[in-house]
XYZ file of C-alpha atoms in Angstrom:
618
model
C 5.370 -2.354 12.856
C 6.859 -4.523 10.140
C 7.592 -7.823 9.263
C 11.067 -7.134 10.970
C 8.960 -6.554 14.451
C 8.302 -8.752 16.980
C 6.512 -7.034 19.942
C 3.212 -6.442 20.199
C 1.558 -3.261 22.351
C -2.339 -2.255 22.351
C -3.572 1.485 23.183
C -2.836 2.203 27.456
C -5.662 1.874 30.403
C -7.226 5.520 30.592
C -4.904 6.349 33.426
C -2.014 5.939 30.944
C -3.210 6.941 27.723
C 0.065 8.032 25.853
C 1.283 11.422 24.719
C -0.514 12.701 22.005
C 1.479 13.201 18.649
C 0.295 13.608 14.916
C 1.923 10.042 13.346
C 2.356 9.371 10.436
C 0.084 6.703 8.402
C 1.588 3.813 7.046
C -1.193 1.776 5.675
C -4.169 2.350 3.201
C -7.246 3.026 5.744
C -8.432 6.183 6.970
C -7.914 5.962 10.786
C -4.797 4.597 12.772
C -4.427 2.438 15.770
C -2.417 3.219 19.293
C -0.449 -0.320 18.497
C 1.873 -1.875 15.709
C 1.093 -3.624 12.782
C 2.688 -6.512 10.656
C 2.969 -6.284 7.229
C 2.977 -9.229 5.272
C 3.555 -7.877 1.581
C 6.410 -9.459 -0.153
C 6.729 -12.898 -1.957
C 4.304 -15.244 -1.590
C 3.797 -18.722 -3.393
C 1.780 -18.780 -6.220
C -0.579 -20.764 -8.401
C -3.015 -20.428 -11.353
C -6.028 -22.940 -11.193
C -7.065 -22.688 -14.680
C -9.850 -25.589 -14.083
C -11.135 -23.805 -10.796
C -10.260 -27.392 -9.358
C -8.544 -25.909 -6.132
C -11.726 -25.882 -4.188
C -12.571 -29.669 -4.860
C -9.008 -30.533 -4.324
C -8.615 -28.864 -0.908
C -5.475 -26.684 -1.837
C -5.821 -24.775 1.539
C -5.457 -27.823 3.166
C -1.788 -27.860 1.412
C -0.207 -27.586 -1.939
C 2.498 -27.293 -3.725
C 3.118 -23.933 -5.676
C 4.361 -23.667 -9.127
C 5.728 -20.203 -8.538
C 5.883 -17.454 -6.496
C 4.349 -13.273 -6.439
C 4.832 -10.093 -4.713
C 2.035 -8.808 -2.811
C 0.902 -6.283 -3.468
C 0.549 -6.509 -7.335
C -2.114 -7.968 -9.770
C -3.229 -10.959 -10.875
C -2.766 -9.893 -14.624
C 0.818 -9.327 -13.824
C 1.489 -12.405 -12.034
C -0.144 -14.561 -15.068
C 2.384 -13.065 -16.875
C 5.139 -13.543 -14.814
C 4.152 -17.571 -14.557
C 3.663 -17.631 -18.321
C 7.087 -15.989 -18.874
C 5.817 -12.992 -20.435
C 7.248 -9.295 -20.009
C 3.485 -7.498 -20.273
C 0.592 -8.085 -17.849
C -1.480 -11.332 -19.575
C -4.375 -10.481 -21.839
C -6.955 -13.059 -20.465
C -10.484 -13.632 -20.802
C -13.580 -15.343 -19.205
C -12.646 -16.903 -15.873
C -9.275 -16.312 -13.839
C -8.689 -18.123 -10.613
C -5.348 -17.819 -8.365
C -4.206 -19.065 -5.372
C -1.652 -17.153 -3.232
C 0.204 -18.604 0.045
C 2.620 -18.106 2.647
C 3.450 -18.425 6.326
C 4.442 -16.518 9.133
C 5.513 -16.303 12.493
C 3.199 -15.127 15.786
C 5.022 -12.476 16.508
C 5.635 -12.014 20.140
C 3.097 -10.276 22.480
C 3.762 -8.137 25.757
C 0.433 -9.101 27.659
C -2.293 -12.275 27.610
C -4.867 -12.348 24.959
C -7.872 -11.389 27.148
C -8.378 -7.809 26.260
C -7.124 -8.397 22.543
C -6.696 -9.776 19.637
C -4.958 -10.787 16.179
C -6.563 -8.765 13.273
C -6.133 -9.775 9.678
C -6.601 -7.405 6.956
C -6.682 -6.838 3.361
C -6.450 -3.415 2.180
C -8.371 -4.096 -1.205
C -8.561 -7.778 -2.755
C -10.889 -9.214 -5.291
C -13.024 -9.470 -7.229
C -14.011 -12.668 -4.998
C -11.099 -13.536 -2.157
C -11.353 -16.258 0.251
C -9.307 -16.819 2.927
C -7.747 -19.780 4.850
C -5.746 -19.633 7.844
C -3.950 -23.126 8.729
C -6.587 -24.936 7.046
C -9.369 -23.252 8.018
C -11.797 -20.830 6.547
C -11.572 -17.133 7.834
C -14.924 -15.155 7.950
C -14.932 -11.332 8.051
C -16.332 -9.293 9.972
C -19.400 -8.906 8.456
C -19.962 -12.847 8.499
C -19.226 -13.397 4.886
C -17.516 -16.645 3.648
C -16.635 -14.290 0.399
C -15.822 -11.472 -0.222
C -16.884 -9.410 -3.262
C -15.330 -6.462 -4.210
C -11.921 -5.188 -4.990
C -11.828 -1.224 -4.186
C -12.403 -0.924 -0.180
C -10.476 -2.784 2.963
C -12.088 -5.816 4.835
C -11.105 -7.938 8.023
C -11.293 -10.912 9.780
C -10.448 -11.728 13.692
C -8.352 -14.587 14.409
C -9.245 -16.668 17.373
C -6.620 -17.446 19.604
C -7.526 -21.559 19.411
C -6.710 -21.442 15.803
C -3.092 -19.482 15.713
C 0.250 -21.753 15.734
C 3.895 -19.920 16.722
C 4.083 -20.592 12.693
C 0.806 -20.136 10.289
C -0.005 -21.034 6.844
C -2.055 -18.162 5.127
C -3.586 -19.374 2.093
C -6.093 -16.740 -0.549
C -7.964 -17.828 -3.362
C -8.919 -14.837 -6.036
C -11.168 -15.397 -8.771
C -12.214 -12.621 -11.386
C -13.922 -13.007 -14.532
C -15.262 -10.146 -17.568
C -19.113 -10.146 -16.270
C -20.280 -7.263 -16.740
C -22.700 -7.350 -13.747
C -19.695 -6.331 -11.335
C -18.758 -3.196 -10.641
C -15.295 -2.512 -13.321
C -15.229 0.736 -13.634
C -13.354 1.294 -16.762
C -11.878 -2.463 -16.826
C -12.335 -4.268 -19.493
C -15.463 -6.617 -19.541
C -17.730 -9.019 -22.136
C -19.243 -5.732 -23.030
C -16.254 -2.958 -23.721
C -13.103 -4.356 -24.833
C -9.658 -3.125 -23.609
C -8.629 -0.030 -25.975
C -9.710 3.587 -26.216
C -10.955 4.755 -23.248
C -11.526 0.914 -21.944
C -8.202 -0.556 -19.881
C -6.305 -3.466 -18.687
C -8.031 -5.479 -15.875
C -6.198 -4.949 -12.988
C -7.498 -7.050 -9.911
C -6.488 -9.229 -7.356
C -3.974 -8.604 -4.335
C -3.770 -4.739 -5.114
C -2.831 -3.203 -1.818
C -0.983 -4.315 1.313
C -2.500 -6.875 3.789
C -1.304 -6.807 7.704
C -1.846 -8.246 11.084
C -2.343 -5.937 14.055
C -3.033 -5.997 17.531
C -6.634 -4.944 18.585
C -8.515 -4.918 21.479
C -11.630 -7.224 22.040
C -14.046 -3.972 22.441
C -12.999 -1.152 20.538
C -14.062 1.307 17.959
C -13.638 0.102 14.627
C -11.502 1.981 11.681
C -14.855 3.456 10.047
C -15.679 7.117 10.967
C -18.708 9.724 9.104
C -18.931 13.151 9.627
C -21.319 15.305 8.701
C -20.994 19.265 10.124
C -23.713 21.871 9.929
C -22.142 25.512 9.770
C -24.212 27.154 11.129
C -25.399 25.839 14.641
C -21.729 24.427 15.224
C -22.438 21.031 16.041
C -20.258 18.175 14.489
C -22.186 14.579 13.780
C -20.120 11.572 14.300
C -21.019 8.415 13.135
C -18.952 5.610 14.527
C -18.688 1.972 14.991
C -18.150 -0.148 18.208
C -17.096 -4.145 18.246
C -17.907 -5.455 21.161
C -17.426 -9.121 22.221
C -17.655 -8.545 26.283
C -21.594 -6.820 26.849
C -22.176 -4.265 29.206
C -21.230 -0.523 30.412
C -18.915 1.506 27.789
C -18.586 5.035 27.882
C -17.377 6.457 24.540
C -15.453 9.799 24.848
C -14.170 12.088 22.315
C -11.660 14.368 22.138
C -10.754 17.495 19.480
C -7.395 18.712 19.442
C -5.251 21.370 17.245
C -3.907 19.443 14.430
C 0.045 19.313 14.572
C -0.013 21.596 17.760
C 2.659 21.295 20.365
C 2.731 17.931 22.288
C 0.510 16.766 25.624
C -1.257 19.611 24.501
C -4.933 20.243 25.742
C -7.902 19.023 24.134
C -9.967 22.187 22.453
C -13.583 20.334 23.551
C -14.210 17.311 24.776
C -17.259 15.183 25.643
C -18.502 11.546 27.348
C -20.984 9.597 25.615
C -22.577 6.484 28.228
C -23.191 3.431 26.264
C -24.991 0.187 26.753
C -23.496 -1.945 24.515
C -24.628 -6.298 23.738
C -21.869 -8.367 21.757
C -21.275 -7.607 18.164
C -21.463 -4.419 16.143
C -23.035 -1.288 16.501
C -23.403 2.104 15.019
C -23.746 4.989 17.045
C -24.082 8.798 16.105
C -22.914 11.247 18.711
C -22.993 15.022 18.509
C -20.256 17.780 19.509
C -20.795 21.076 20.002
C -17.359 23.375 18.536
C -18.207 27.074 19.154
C -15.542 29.051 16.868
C -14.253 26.265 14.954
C -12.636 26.956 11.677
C -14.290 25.499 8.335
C -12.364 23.479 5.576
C -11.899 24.993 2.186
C -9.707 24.696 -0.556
C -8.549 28.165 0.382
C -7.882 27.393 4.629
C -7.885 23.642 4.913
C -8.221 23.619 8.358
C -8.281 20.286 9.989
C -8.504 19.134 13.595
C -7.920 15.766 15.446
C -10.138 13.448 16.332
C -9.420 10.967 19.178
C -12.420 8.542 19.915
C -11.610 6.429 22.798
C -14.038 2.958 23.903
C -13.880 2.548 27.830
C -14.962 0.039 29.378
C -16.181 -0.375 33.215
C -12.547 -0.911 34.809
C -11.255 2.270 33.255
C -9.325 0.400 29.974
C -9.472 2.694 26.471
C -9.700 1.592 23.245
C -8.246 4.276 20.986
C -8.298 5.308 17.609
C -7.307 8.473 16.070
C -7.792 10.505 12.649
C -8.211 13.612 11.089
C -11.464 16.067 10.378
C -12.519 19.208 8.722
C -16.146 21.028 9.127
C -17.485 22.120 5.804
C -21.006 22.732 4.059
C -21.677 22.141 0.640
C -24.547 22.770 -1.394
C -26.566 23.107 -4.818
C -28.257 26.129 -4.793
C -29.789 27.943 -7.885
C -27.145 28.119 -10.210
C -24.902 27.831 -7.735
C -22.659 25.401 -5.869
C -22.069 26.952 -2.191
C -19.005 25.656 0.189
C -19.723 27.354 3.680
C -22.873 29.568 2.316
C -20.195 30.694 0.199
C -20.749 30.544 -4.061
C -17.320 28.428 -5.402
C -16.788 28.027 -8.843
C -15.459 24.330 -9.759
C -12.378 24.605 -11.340
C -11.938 20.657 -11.891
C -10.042 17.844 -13.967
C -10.841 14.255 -14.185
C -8.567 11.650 -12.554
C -8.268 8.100 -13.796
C -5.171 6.504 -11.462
C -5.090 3.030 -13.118
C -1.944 1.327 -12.037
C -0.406 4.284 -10.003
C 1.602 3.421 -7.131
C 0.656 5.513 -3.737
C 3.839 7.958 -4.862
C 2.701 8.870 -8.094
C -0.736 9.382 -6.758
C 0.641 12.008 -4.377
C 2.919 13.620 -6.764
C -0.423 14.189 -9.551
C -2.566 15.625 -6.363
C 0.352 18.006 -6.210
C 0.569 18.905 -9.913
C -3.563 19.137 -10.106
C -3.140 22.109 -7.086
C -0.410 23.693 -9.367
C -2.778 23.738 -12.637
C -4.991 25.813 -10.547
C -7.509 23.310 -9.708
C -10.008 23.206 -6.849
C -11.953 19.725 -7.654
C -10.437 16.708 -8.539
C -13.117 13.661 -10.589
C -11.757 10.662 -9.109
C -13.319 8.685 -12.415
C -15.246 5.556 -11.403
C -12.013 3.732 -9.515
C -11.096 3.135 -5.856
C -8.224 4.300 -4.783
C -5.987 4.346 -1.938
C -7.678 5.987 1.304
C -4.548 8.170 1.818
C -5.199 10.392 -0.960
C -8.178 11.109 0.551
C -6.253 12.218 3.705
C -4.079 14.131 1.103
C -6.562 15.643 -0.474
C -7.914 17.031 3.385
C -4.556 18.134 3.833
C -4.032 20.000 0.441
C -7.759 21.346 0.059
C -8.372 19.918 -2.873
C -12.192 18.833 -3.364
C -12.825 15.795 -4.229
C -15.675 14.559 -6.821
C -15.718 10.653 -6.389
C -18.173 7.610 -8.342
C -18.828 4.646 -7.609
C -17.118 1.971 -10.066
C -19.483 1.039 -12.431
C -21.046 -1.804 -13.700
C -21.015 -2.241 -17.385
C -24.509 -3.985 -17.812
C -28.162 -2.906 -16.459
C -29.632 -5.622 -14.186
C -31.282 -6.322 -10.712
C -27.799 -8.077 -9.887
C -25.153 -5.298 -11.387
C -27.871 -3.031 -9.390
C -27.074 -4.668 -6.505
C -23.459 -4.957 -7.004
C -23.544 -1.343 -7.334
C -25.568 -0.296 -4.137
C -22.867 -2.981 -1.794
C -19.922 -1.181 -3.860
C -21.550 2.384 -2.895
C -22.125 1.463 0.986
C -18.580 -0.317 1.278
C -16.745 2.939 -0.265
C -19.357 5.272 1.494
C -17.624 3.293 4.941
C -14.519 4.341 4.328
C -14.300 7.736 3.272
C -17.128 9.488 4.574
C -15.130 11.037 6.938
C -12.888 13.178 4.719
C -13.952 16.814 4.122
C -12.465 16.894 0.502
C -15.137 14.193 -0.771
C -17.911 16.838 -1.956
C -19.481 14.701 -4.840
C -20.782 11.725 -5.239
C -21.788 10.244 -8.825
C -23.792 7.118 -9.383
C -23.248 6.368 -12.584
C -21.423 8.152 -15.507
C -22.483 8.288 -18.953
C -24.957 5.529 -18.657
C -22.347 2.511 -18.404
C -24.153 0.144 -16.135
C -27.222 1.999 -16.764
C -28.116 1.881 -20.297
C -31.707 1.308 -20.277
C -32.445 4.181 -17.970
C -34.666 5.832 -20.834
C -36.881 2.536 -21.189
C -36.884 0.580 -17.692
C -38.839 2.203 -14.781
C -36.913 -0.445 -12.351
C -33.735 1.326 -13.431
C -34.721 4.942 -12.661
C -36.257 3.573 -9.484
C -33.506 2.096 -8.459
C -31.506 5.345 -9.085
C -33.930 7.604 -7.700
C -34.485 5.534 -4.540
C -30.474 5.510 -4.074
C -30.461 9.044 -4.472
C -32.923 9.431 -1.976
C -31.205 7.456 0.573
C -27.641 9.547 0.041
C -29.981 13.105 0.758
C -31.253 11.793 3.814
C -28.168 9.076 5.475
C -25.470 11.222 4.014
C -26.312 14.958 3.871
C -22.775 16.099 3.876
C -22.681 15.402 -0.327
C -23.825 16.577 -3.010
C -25.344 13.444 -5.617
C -25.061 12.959 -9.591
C -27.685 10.470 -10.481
C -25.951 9.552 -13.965
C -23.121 11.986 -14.519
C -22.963 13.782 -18.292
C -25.621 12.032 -20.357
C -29.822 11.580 -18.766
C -30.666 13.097 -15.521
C -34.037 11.400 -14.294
C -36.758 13.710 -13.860
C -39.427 12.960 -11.589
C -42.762 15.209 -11.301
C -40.297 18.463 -12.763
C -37.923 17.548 -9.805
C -34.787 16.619 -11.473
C -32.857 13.480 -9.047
C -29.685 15.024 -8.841
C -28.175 17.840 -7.276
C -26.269 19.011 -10.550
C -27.293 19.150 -13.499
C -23.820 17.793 -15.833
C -23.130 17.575 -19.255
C -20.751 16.250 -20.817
C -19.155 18.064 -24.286
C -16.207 17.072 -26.554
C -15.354 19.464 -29.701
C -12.466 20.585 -30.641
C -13.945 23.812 -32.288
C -14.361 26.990 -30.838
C -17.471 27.885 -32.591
C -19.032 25.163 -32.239
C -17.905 24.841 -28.410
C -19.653 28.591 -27.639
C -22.955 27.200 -29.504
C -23.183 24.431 -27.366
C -22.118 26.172 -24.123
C -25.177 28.697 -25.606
C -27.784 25.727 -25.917
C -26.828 24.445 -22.617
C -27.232 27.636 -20.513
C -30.760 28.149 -22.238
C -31.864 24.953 -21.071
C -31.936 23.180 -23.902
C -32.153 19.386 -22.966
C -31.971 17.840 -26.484
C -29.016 18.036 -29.094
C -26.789 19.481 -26.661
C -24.968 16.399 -25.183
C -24.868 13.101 -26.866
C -27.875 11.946 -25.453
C -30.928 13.615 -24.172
C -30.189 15.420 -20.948
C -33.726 14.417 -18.988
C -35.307 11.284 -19.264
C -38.653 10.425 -16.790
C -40.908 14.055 -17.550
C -40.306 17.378 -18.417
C -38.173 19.076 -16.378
C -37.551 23.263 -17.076
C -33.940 24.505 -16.019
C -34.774 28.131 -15.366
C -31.945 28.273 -13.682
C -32.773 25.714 -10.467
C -29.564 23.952 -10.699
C -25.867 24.669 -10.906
C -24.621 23.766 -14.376
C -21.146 21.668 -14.497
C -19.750 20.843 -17.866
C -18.197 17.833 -15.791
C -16.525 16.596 -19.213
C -14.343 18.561 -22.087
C -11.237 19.171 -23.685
C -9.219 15.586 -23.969
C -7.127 17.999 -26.295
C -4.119 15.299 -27.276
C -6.454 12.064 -28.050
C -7.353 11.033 -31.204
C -11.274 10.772 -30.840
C -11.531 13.974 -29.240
C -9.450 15.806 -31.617
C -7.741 18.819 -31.171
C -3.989 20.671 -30.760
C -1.823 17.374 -29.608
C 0.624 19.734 -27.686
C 2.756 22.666 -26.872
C 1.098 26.458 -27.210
C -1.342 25.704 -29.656
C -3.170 23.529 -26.975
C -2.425 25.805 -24.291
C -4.250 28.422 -25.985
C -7.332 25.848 -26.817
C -7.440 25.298 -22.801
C -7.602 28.882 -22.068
C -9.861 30.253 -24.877
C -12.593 27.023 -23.905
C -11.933 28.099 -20.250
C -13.076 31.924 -21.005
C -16.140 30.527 -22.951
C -17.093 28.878 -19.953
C -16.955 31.697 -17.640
C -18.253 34.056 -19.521
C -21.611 32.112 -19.068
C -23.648 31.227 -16.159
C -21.768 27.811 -15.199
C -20.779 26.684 -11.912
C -18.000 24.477 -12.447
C -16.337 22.258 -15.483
C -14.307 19.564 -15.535
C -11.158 19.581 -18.105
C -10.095 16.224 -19.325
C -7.443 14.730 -17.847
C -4.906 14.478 -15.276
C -2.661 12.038 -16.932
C -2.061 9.709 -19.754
C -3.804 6.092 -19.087
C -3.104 3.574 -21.109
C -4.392 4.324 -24.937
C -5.891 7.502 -23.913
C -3.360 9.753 -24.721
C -4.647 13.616 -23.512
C -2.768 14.054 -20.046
C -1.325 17.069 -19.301
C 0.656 15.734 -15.902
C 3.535 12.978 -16.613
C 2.128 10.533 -14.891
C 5.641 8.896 -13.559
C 7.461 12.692 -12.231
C 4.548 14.385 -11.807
C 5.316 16.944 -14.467
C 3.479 19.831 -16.139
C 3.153 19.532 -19.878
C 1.239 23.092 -20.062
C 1.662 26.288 -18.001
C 1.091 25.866 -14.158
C -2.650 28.036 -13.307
C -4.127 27.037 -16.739
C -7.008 26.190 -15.235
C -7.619 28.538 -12.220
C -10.345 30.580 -13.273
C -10.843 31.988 -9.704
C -8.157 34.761 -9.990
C -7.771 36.848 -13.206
C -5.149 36.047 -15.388
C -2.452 39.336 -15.852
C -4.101 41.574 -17.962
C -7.854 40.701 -17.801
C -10.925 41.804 -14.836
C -11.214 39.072 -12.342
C -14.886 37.595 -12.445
């Protein structure tokens, strides 16, 4: 539903659960809802508070607005627009903005005694408070603030505190620490230019009311297959405000098959559950199901349905592949199978949703396999995308830009919120930690920080065994005891010489853990390749930008890409990682336009699965 709606409907009682249909997925989360939603992007008043005095003065009590913004957008670009200047404002330290606007309860079809109104932001931050007709909102989770600006959050609006029209007032505040998880946003520490960016924070995605029941199944959904005894593990999340007898059923259908078609299995699940939230992990046997991979991304569809004790469903419905990945020997295996990673690194910045889906579609015509979502959230549905077009996915987890026990703990809330909301996608294969050291930097000289990494590593092998882990992607690996803490062993390598590019390839493949990369490969104790981990040259190329050197364009950098490419697999390597997708900013080495979506070299340049005319396949 949008803003232009004005009736209200919630998922049927089991007895009329509607027709099942694949729909279509209008908002940025992962799973969708049997009832409409009300968007509430658009213009919105607008205010800087440049002396952070809004808090003292009680603007969410009422105020009057200097100007007014369209949601979503960012705060950079809404400075400028209130400062009357054409380019996104250059600011520094401390930014605080206030947003506003109102809207009408739109009309409902039944009493609010099995529902409720929903508020939520698809991504907001750094820090976002909310106020609704005066009063403080508190997510979810019970937090007063919210941190973080990658990953969705909600609150539920009590019925005693909703007018026919509300006042919606949000307070954002950002600053350069470099304790927060940025990514590749500027901070104190790396200033915008190079390979460093624009800030771009605030109200960055779309932010709706819905409909949802009291008890239901929340929009957060893991899975984690094993091939081989055909069992499917779902993790999923009930919110219950009404304790007692639930019984939580699933069902697996075809994905676009014919309509009221039958469910392929299906299972019950009894449930005591008290009031609040709780995580529960359920298991489904599916003899004969097909696997996800980039070559057959099969998919099926999941509907998990909440019942309580008078027969009423709470229903929510998304998407699912079964896959296996693994590291083993120099190897990475999908489905006991040995895939080499034909991959290119992704860095979105300010794309819209379109342009996002128009590069996934240009990396699959390059000939990739793996896409390196670089240290950014991004919008959930090219996740679902990426499912549908079998592209594997390599994601990080925004990054710090300053090693501390506070940016560690910024990073391990980061990791859990993005872990919520994508776990469920069978693209996501990868998971790095850190990259390059950024956020990490004294990981050769403080035993707290390879702890830290270590221990989080740790925790991803046993909670989330469906991924593969990258302690610190490129640069030092920890090594613990000869056991290296990652389940790839990366490296990251930048020359613009052939010569010099087959030495290093040489050095790497021989183990050689010093004066191959720019720093040190291991740091912790010795640790002996012999061939115990898959290799990935997860960084190289950049042909086109300045500090990497190299052909700027046309043939002559064709033929760079595809005589590095044979170098590579000519040796034992499992995967590399060309960089990049698209132009960003000053970092000028894109081979995709990053407006149409067009190819600037020859589409297959870097499918090194099937042999080019003329030469043996591999």
């Amino acid at each position: 539903m949008n803003s232009e709606h004005t009736n209200y409907s919630l998922s049927g009682s089991l007895e009329e659960s509607p027709a099942l249909e694949e729909a279509i997925n209008p908002l940025p989360r992962a799973v969708l809802r049997l009832n409409n939603h009300f968007l509430l992007d658009g213009e919105w008043k607008f205010g800087l508070d440049p002396d952070d005095s809004g808090l003292r003065d009680g603007w969410h009590l009422g105020h009057d607005y200097d100007h007014v913004a369209q949601w979503p957008g960012s705060i950079e670009a809404h400075l400028a627009l209130a400062k009357g200047q054409a380019q996104p404002t250059v600011w520094q330290d401390k930014v605080v903005a206030w947003y506003e606007r109102e809207f009408t309860l739109p009309e409902i079809e039944e009493p609010l005694t099995r529902s409720m109104f929903q508020l939520t932001f698809g991504a907001c931050g750094y820090e976002t408070r909310v106020w609704l007709n005066g009063r403080q909102l508190r997510t979810i989770e019970g937090e007063d603030v919210h941190y973080g600006e990658y990953t969705s959050f909600s609150y539920e609006l009590r019925e005693e505190n909703l007018h026919l029209v509300n006042r919606l007032t949000v307070r954002i505040a950002d600053t350069m620490d470099a304790e927060t998880t940025r990514g590749k946003q500027e901070s104190h520490i790396y200033k915008r230019g190079g390979i460093w960016y624009q800030t771009y924070t605030g109200a960055v995605r779309s932010v709706w009311l819905e409909m949802v029941e009291r008890n239901r199944l929340r929009s957060r959904l893991a899975v984690d297959s094993v091939v081989e005894d055909q069992l499917v593990r779902f993790n999923l999340t009930a919110r219950v405000h009404d304790p007692g007898h639930y019984t939580l059923r699933l069902r697996v259908f075809e994905r676009n098959g014919a309509k009221n078609r039958a469910p392929l299995f299906t299972s019950d699940f009894p449930l005591r559950l008290e009031a609040g939230q709780k995580q529960q992990r359920v298991v489904l046997e599916m003899p004969g199901a097909r696997l996800w991979s980039p070559e057959a991304p099969n998919l099926y569809q999941l509907v998990a349905e909440l019942i309580d004790s008078d027969g009423y469903a709470a229903q929510i419905e998304t998407h699912f592949g079964l896959r296996k990945i693994e590291s083993r020997g120099r190897h990475v295996y999908l489905n006991n199978e040995p895939t080499y990673l034909d991959g290119i690194l992704y860095q979105p910045g300010t794309a819209t949703y379109e342009e996002m889906q128009r590069h996934m579609h240009a990396m699959l015509k390059l000939g990739c396999n793996l896409v390196r979502v670089h240290i950014a959230g991004i919008d959930p549905r090219i996740y679902n995308l990426a499912d549908e077009l079998g592209l594997m996915l390599w994601v990080e987890v925004p990054s710090p830009h300053t090693s501390s026990a506070r940016s560690r703990q910024n990073h391990r809330e980061e990791l859990l919120r993005m872990l919520t909301l994508i776990e469920s996608h069978p693209s996501v294969v990868i998971w790095s930690l850190y990259n390059e050291d950024w956020g990490c930097q004294d990981i050769a000289t403080n035993p707290d920080t390879r702890r830290y990494i270590t221990d989080t590593y740790h925790y991803m092998l046993i909670e989330h065994p469906q991924f593969l882990v990258v302690d610190n992607d490129g640069w030092h690996h920890i090594s613990q005891e000869g056991r290296l803490k990652s389940d790839l062993l990366t490296a990251h390598l930048y020359t613009p010489d052939l010569p010099r590019w087959q030495e290093l390839l040489d050095r790497l493949v021989r183990g050689e853990m010093i004066g191959t990369a720019a720093f040190p490969l291991i740091v912790g104790d010795a640790f002996f390749y012999r061939r115990q981990k898959p290799l990935i040259v997860s960084e190289w190329g950049g042909f086109g930008f300045a500090d990497y050197g190299g052909p700027q364009a046309g043939e002559e950098r064709n033929e760079s890409i595809r005589q590095f490419k044979r170098e590579l697999r000519s040796r034992p390597i499992a995967g590399d990682v060309y960089t990049q997708a698209t132009n960003i900013e000053d970092e000028r080495n894109g081979i995709i336009d990053p407006y149409t979506g067009e190819l600037s070299v020859p589409a297959g340049v870097l499918n090194s699965r099937t042999a080019p005319p003329g030469e043996p396949a591999r």
